[in-house]
CSV table of C-alpha atoms in Angstrom, one decimal:
chain,number,residue,atom,x,y,z
A,1,MET,CA,0.1,0.0,0.0
A,2,CYS,CA,1.3,3.4,-0.8
A,3,VAL,CA,-0.6,6.4,0.6
A,4,GLY,CA,0.2,10.1,-0.4
A,5,LEU,CA,1.6,9.6,-3.9
A,6,TYR,CA,-0.4,11.5,-6.6
A,7,GLN,CA,1.0,11.6,-10.1
A,8,ALA,CA,2.0,15.1,-11.4
A,9,ASP,CA,-1.1,17.0,-13.1
A,10,ARG,CA,0.7,17.7,-16.4
A,11,VAL,CA,1.6,14.6,-18.3
A,12,GLU,CA,4.2,16.5,-20.4
A,13,ASP,CA,6.2,17.2,-17.2
A,14,ARG,CA,6.6,13.6,-16.6
A,15,PRO,CA,8.8,11.4,-15.9
A,16,LEU,CA,11.0,14.5,-14.6
A,17,ARG,CA,8.3,15.6,-12.4
A,18,THR,CA,6.6,12.4,-11.2
A,19,TYR,CA,4.3,13.0,-8.4
A,20,GLN,CA,3.0,16.0,-6.5
A,21,ALA,CA,5.8,17.8,-4.7
A,22,HIS,CA,6.5,17.9,-0.8
A,23,ARG,CA,4.0,15.2,0.0
A,24,PRO,CA,4.5,12.6,2.7
A,25,PHE,CA,3.9,8.9,1.8
A,26,THR,CA,3.8,5.5,3.3
A,27,TYR,CA,4.4,2.2,1.6
A,28,SER,CA,3.8,-1.4,2.7
A,29,MET,CA,3.4,-4.9,1.0
A,30,THR,CA,1.3,-7.8,1.4
A,31,TRP,CA,-2.0,-8.1,3.3
A,32,GLU,CA,0.1,-8.0,6.3
A,33,MET,CA,1.4,-4.6,5.5
A,34,ARG,CA,5.0,-5.7,5.9
A,35,ASP,CA,8.2,-3.7,5.4
A,36,ALA,CA,6.5,-0.4,6.1
A,37,ARG,CA,8.4,2.6,4.7
A,38,HIS,CA,7.9,6.3,5.2
A,39,GLY,CA,9.2,9.1,3.1
A,40,ARG,CA,8.5,12.5,1.3
A,41,THR,CA,8.7,13.7,-2.3
A,42,ASN,CA,11.0,16.5,-3.2
A,43,ASN,CA,10.4,19.6,-5.2
A,44,TYR,CA,10.4,17.4,-8.5
A,45,GLY,CA,8.0,14.9,-6.9
A,46,GLN,CA,10.8,12.4,-6.8
A,47,LEU,CA,11.2,10.1,-3.8
A,48,ALA,CA,14.3,11.8,-2.3
A,49,PRO,CA,14.7,13.4,1.1
A,50,PHE,CA,16.3,16.4,-0.4
A,51,ASP,CA,15.3,19.0,-3.3
A,52,TYR,CA,17.0,18.9,-6.6
A,53,VAL,CA,18.9,22.0,-7.9
A,54,PRO,CA,18.7,23.3,-11.5
A,55,GLY,CA,22.1,23.5,-13.3
A,56,SER,CA,23.9,21.5,-10.4
A,57,HIS,CA,25.6,19.0,-12.8
A,58,PRO,CA,24.6,15.9,-10.8
A,59,VAL,CA,25.1,12.2,-11.6
A,60,ILE,CA,21.6,11.1,-12.5
A,61,VAL,CA,20.3,7.4,-11.8
A,62,VAL,CA,17.6,6.5,-14.1
A,63,GLY,CA,15.0,3.6,-14.0
A,64,ASP,CA,11.6,2.6,-13.4
A,65,SER,CA,10.0,1.2,-10.1
A,66,TYR,CA,13.2,-0.3,-9.1
A,67,ILE,CA,14.9,3.1,-9.0
A,68,GLU,CA,11.7,4.7,-7.6
A,69,SER,CA,12.2,2.3,-4.9
A,70,GLN,CA,9.2,2.9,-2.7
A,71,MET,CA,9.9,-0.3,-0.7
A,72,ASN,CA,13.4,0.8,0.4
A,73,ASP,CA,14.9,3.5,2.7
A,74,TYR,CA,16.5,6.1,0.5
A,75,ARG,CA,20.0,5.3,2.0
A,76,ASP,CA,19.6,1.8,0.7
A,77,THR,CA,18.8,2.7,-2.9
A,78,LEU,CA,21.3,2.6,-5.8
A,79,GLN,CA,21.3,6.4,-5.9
A,80,GLY,CA,21.7,6.7,-2.1
A,81,VAL,CA,24.4,4.3,-2.0
A,82,LEU,CA,26.3,6.0,-4.9
A,83,GLY,CA,25.7,9.3,-3.2
A,84,SER,CA,27.2,8.0,0.0
A,85,MET,CA,30.2,6.7,-1.9
A,86,LEU,CA,30.9,10.0,-3.5
A,87,GLY,CA,30.2,11.9,-0.4
A,88,THR,CA,29.9,15.5,-0.8
A,89,LYS,CA,32.0,15.6,-4.1
A,90,GLU,CA,29.0,15.3,-6.5
A,91,PRO,CA,25.3,15.3,-6.0
A,92,VAL,CA,23.3,12.1,-7.1
A,93,TYR,CA,19.8,12.4,-8.2
A,94,GLY,CA,17.5,9.3,-8.5
A,95,LEU,CA,15.0,9.7,-11.4
A,96,GLY,CA,12.6,6.8,-11.4
A,97,LEU,CA,8.8,6.0,-12.1
A,98,SER,CA,6.8,2.8,-11.9
A,99,GLY,CA,5.7,1.6,-15.3
A,100,MET,CA,8.6,3.5,-17.3
A,101,SER,CA,10.4,1.7,-20.2
A,102,MET,CA,13.4,2.5,-22.5
A,103,ALA,CA,11.2,5.1,-24.4
A,104,ASP,CA,10.5,6.8,-21.3
A,105,TYR,CA,14.2,7.0,-20.2
A,106,LEU,CA,15.1,8.7,-23.6
A,107,ALA,CA,12.5,11.4,-22.8
A,108,LEU,CA,13.5,11.7,-19.2
A,109,VAL,CA,17.3,12.3,-19.8
A,110,ARG,CA,16.4,15.2,-22.4
A,111,GLN,CA,14.3,16.8,-19.5
A,112,ALA,CA,17.1,16.2,-17.0
A,113,SER,CA,19.8,17.4,-19.5
A,114,ALA,CA,17.9,20.7,-19.9
A,115,GLU,CA,17.1,21.1,-16.3
A,116,PHE,CA,20.3,19.8,-14.4
A,117,SER,CA,23.1,19.7,-17.0
A,118,PRO,CA,24.2,16.2,-15.6
A,119,ARG,CA,27.8,15.1,-15.7
A,120,ALA,CA,27.1,11.4,-15.8
A,121,ALA,CA,24.3,9.0,-15.8
A,122,VAL,CA,23.6,5.4,-14.5
A,123,PHE,CA,20.7,3.2,-16.0
A,124,LEU,CA,19.2,0.2,-14.5
A,125,ILE,CA,17.9,-1.8,-17.2
A,126,VAL,CA,15.4,-4.4,-16.1
A,127,ASP,CA,13.4,-7.0,-17.9
A,128,GLY,CA,10.5,-5.5,-20.0
A,129,ASP,CA,12.5,-2.2,-20.6
A,130,ILE,CA,13.0,-3.1,-24.2
A,131,ALA,CA,9.4,-4.7,-24.9
A,132,GLY,CA,7.8,-2.1,-22.9
A,133,SER,CA,9.1,0.6,-25.1
A,134,LEU,CA,7.1,-0.7,-28.0
A,135,VAL,CA,3.7,-0.7,-26.0
A,136,ASP,CA,1.3,2.2,-26.5
A,137,GLN,CA,0.1,2.9,-22.8
A,138,PRO,CA,-1.8,6.1,-21.6
A,139,GLY,CA,0.6,8.5,-19.8
A,140,TYR,CA,3.8,7.1,-21.1
A,141,ARG,CA,6.2,7.3,-24.2
A,142,TYR,CA,6.7,4.5,-26.6
A,143,PHE,CA,8.4,4.0,-30.0
A,144,ARG,CA,5.7,4.1,-32.6
A,145,PRO,CA,6.4,2.5,-36.0
A,146,THR,CA,6.2,5.0,-39.0
A,147,ALA,CA,7.5,4.8,-42.6
A,148,HIS,CA,10.7,6.4,-41.4
A,149,GLY,CA,11.5,4.2,-38.5
A,150,LEU,CA,10.5,4.4,-34.8
A,151,LYS,CA,9.2,7.7,-33.6
A,152,LEU,CA,9.3,8.6,-29.9
A,153,THR,CA,5.5,9.4,-29.0
A,154,LEU,CA,3.7,10.3,-25.9
A,155,HIS,CA,0.2,8.9,-25.4
A,156,PRO,CA,-1.7,11.5,-23.4
A,157,ARG,CA,-3.4,10.1,-20.4
A,158,LYS,CA,-7.2,10.3,-20.5
A,159,VAL,CA,-8.9,9.2,-17.4
A,160,HIS,CA,-12.7,8.3,-17.3
A,161,PRO,CA,-14.5,11.1,-15.5
A,162,TRP,CA,-16.2,8.7,-13.3
A,163,PHE,CA,-13.2,7.1,-12.3
A,164,THR,CA,-11.8,10.6,-11.5
A,165,ARG,CA,-14.8,11.2,-9.1
A,166,VAL,CA,-14.3,7.9,-7.4
A,167,ARG,CA,-10.6,8.5,-6.9
A,168,GLN,CA,-11.1,12.0,-5.5
A,169,SER,CA,-13.7,10.4,-3.0
A,170,VAL,CA,-11.9,7.4,-1.8
A,171,GLY,CA,-8.3,7.8,-3.1
A,172,ASP,CA,-7.0,8.7,0.3
A,173,LEU,CA,-8.7,6.0,2.2
A,174,TYR,CA,-6.3,3.5,3.7
A,175,LEU,CA,-8.6,0.6,3.1
A,176,PHE,CA,-9.0,1.6,-0.6
A,177,ARG,CA,-5.3,1.4,-1.2
A,178,TYR,CA,-5.1,-1.7,1.0
A,179,VAL,CA,-7.4,-3.6,-1.2
A,180,THR,CA,-6.2,-2.4,-4.6
A,181,GLN,CA,-2.5,-2.4,-4.0
A,182,ASN,CA,-1.5,-4.8,-1.2
A,183,LEU,CA,-4.2,-7.4,-2.0
A,184,ARG,CA,-3.8,-6.7,-5.7
A,185,PHE,CA,-7.6,-6.6,-6.2
A,186,THR,CA,-9.2,-5.0,-8.8
A,187,LEU,CA,-13.1,-5.1,-9.7
A,188,PRO,CA,-13.6,-6.8,-13.0
A,189,ARG,CA,-15.8,-4.2,-14.2
A,190,LEU,CA,-13.2,-1.4,-13.8
A,191,GLY,CA,-10.7,-3.4,-15.8
A,192,PRO,CA,-11.1,-1.2,-19.0
A,193,LEU,CA,-10.3,1.8,-16.9
A,194,PHE,CA,-7.2,0.4,-15.5
A,195,HIS,CA,-5.8,-1.6,-18.6
A,196,GLU,CA,-6.2,0.8,-21.7
A,197,ALA,CA,-2.7,0.0,-22.9
A,198,LYS,CA,-2.6,-1.8,-26.3
A,199,ALA,CA,0.5,-3.1,-28.1
A,200,ALA,CA,1.6,-0.9,-31.0
A,201,VAL,CA,4.2,-3.7,-32.0
A,202,SER,CA,4.1,-7.1,-30.8
A,203,ALA,CA,6.8,-7.2,-28.1
A,204,GLN,CA,7.8,-10.8,-29.1
A,205,GLU,CA,8.8,-9.7,-32.6
A,206,GLY,CA,12.4,-9.9,-32.3
A,207,GLY,CA,13.0,-7.3,-35.2
A,208,ALA,CA,11.0,-4.6,-33.3
A,209,GLN,CA,12.9,-5.0,-30.0
A,210,TYR,CA,16.3,-4.9,-31.7
A,211,ALA,CA,15.1,-1.7,-33.7
A,212,ALA,CA,14.1,-0.1,-30.2
A,213,VAL,CA,17.4,-0.8,-29.0
A,214,ASP,CA,19.2,0.8,-31.8
A,215,ARG,CA,16.8,3.9,-31.6
A,216,PHE,CA,17.4,4.2,-28.0
A,217,LEU,CA,21.3,4.0,-28.2
A,218,ALA,CA,21.5,6.1,-31.2
A,219,ASP,CA,19.7,9.0,-29.7
A,220,LEU,CA,20.9,8.8,-25.9
A,221,GLU,CA,24.2,10.5,-26.1
A,222,VAL,CA,22.9,13.6,-28.0
A,223,GLY,CA,19.7,13.8,-26.2
A,224,SER,CA,21.2,13.6,-22.8
A,225,GLY,CA,24.3,15.8,-23.4
A,226,ILE,CA,26.6,13.3,-21.7
A,227,PRO,CA,29.6,11.5,-23.4
A,228,ALA,CA,28.9,7.8,-23.9
A,229,ARG,CA,31.9,7.0,-21.7
A,230,CYS,CA,30.1,8.9,-18.9
A,231,ILE,CA,26.8,6.7,-19.1
A,232,ALA,CA,26.7,3.4,-17.5
A,233,PHE,CA,24.2,0.5,-17.8
A,234,LEU,CA,23.5,-2.1,-15.4
A,235,VAL,CA,21.6,-4.8,-16.8
A,236,ASP,CA,19.5,-7.0,-14.5
A,237,GLY,CA,19.0,-10.7,-14.6
A,238,ASP,CA,16.5,-13.2,-13.4
A,239,ARG,CA,17.6,-13.3,-9.8
A,240,TYR,CA,15.0,-15.9,-8.8
A,241,ALA,CA,16.5,-18.5,-11.4
A,242,ILE,CA,19.8,-17.9,-9.5
A,243,TYR,CA,18.3,-18.9,-6.2
A,244,ASP,CA,16.4,-22.0,-7.8
A,245,PRO,CA,16.5,-22.8,-11.5
A,246,ARG,CA,12.9,-24.1,-11.3
A,247,LEU,CA,11.9,-20.4,-10.6
A,248,ALA,CA,13.2,-19.0,-13.8
A,249,ALA,CA,10.5,-16.7,-15.3
A,250,ALA,CA,9.7,-16.2,-19.0
A,251,PRO,CA,11.3,-12.9,-19.9
A,252,ALA,CA,9.3,-10.1,-21.5
A,253,ASP,CA,12.7,-9.0,-23.4
A,254,LEU,CA,14.0,-11.5,-25.9
A,255,PRO,CA,17.2,-12.9,-24.6
A,256,GLY,CA,18.7,-12.1,-27.8
A,257,ALA,CA,17.7,-8.5,-27.6
A,258,ARG,CA,19.3,-8.3,-24.0
A,259,ALA,CA,22.4,-9.7,-25.4
A,260,TYR,CA,22.5,-7.2,-28.3
A,261,PHE,CA,21.6,-4.4,-26.1
A,262,MET,CA,24.8,-5.0,-24.0
A,263,ARG,CA,27.0,-5.8,-27.1
A,264,ARG,CA,25.8,-2.7,-29.1
A,265,ALA,CA,26.1,-0.3,-26.1
A,266,ALA,CA,29.6,-1.5,-25.3
A,267,ALA,CA,30.6,-1.0,-29.1
A,268,LEU,CA,29.1,2.5,-29.0
A,269,GLY,CA,31.3,3.5,-26.1
A,270,TYR,CA,28.9,3.3,-23.3
A,271,ARG,CA,29.9,1.4,-20.0
A,272,VAL,CA,28.0,-1.7,-19.5
A,273,ALA,CA,27.8,-4.1,-16.6
A,274,ASP,CA,25.7,-7.5,-16.5
A,275,LEU,CA,24.5,-7.8,-13.0
A,276,GLU,CA,23.4,-11.5,-13.4
A,277,PRO,CA,26.9,-13.1,-12.9
A,278,VAL,CA,27.5,-10.4,-10.1
A,279,TYR,CA,24.6,-11.6,-8.3
A,280,ARG,CA,25.3,-15.3,-9.1
A,281,GLU,CA,28.8,-15.1,-7.6
A,282,HIS,CA,27.6,-13.4,-4.4
A,283,PHE,CA,24.7,-15.9,-4.0
A,284,GLY,CA,27.1,-18.8,-4.3
A,285,LEU,CA,29.4,-17.3,-1.7
A,286,HIS,CA,26.8,-16.0,0.8
A,287,GLY,CA,23.4,-17.5,-0.1
A,288,ARG,CA,21.9,-13.9,0.3
A,289,HIS,CA,18.7,-12.7,-1.5
A,290,PHE,CA,19.0,-9.4,-3.5
A,291,ASP,CA,15.3,-8.7,-3.4
A,292,TYR,CA,12.4,-9.4,-1.4
A,293,TYR,CA,12.0,-13.0,-2.3
A,294,PRO,CA,9.2,-14.5,-2.6
A,295,LEU,CA,7.0,-11.7,-2.1
A,296,ASP,CA,8.4,-9.1,-4.5
A,297,ARG,CA,11.2,-8.9,-7.4
A,298,HIS,CA,12.2,-5.5,-6.5
A,299,LEU,CA,15.8,-5.1,-5.3
A,300,ASN,CA,16.5,-4.8,-1.6
A,301,GLY,CA,19.4,-2.9,-0.1
A,302,LEU,CA,22.1,-5.5,-0.8
A,303,GLY,CA,20.9,-5.7,-4.5
A,304,HIS,CA,21.1,-1.9,-4.7
A,305,ARG,CA,24.6,-1.9,-3.0
A,306,LEU,CA,26.0,-4.4,-5.4
A,307,ALA,CA,24.6,-2.4,-8.4
A,308,ALA,CA,26.0,1.0,-7.0
A,309,GLU,CA,29.3,-0.7,-6.8
A,310,GLN,CA,29.2,-1.8,-10.3
A,311,ALA,CA,28.3,1.7,-11.4
A,312,TYR,CA,31.1,3.4,-9.4
A,313,ARG,CA,33.6,0.7,-11.1
A,314,LEU,CA,32.3,1.6,-14.5
A,315,LEU,CA,32.6,5.4,-14.1
A,316,ALA,CA,35.3,6.3,-11.6
A,317,GLY,CA,38.9,6.8,-11.7
A,318,ARG,CA,40.8,5.3,-14.6
A,319,ASN,CA,38.0,3.3,-16.0
A,320,GLY,CA,35.8,6.2,-16.9
A,321,GLY,CA,37.1,9.3,-15.1
A,322,CYS,CA,33.5,10.6,-14.8
A,323,LEU,CA,33.4,10.4,-11.1
A,324,PRO,CA,35.9,11.6,-8.7
């Protein structure tokens, strides 16, 4: 259950401005309301305990709900750990929003470039980021096929007036959020209001996923204003399969497209780390989980810390020279 988070009114301002600014929130998971977390949005509606400053040349950390990280204390997130590693040398800004894909990341770094002039960027790439960039979903960007290739497109969010009235009436009620989020319950008749997304291109068409990777990587350096050598990609893997091969999940991103992403990014000069062997080695030595297994696949503090260490390795010192 997450209480107190309302998306920013102007969809055009998202994903840089995510939720309404300076609002307290509480998060918990499952019917038992386990792992309760409390926090407050900052001036950009991001889940950080400090405000972001325009023109501050930060390191930005970009991702979806894994970087939004409602289920973790800020100090235990990738951006929080990386910020601690850098101390007061450089600001680190986490920019994450649940439901985003690779297409949204491209729009986000353009906004962040204009607002903050970042010096470096870290992307956490999770399963579904590639396939999701081909899905037309209200309130998000996607790559729309055209005669001239894939075009980055925003689908304006249209909310049913009846749903708006209901949300205004009961949206802050703890019971309502507990039923819909912790218990994952949705009334069948409300289905069309919550699931308006439709596939623009079949996510299982390998050619479309490869084309999405090419479009994203080709536009990223120019759009972000950050040199390729100062952009790090941390590519997540199937951690449950590491714990037990029988728990392996069918991926949304084609394995070939995932491998192509890493290979193509490295060829273009971006910094790349595959987190799967990192997690596999650590689990073999210590037997510790990197997420909230078996309740939730989102990274816990250990998973974020190992990812942050890889980001620092890729960008700092002789390797990248982009971090002090």
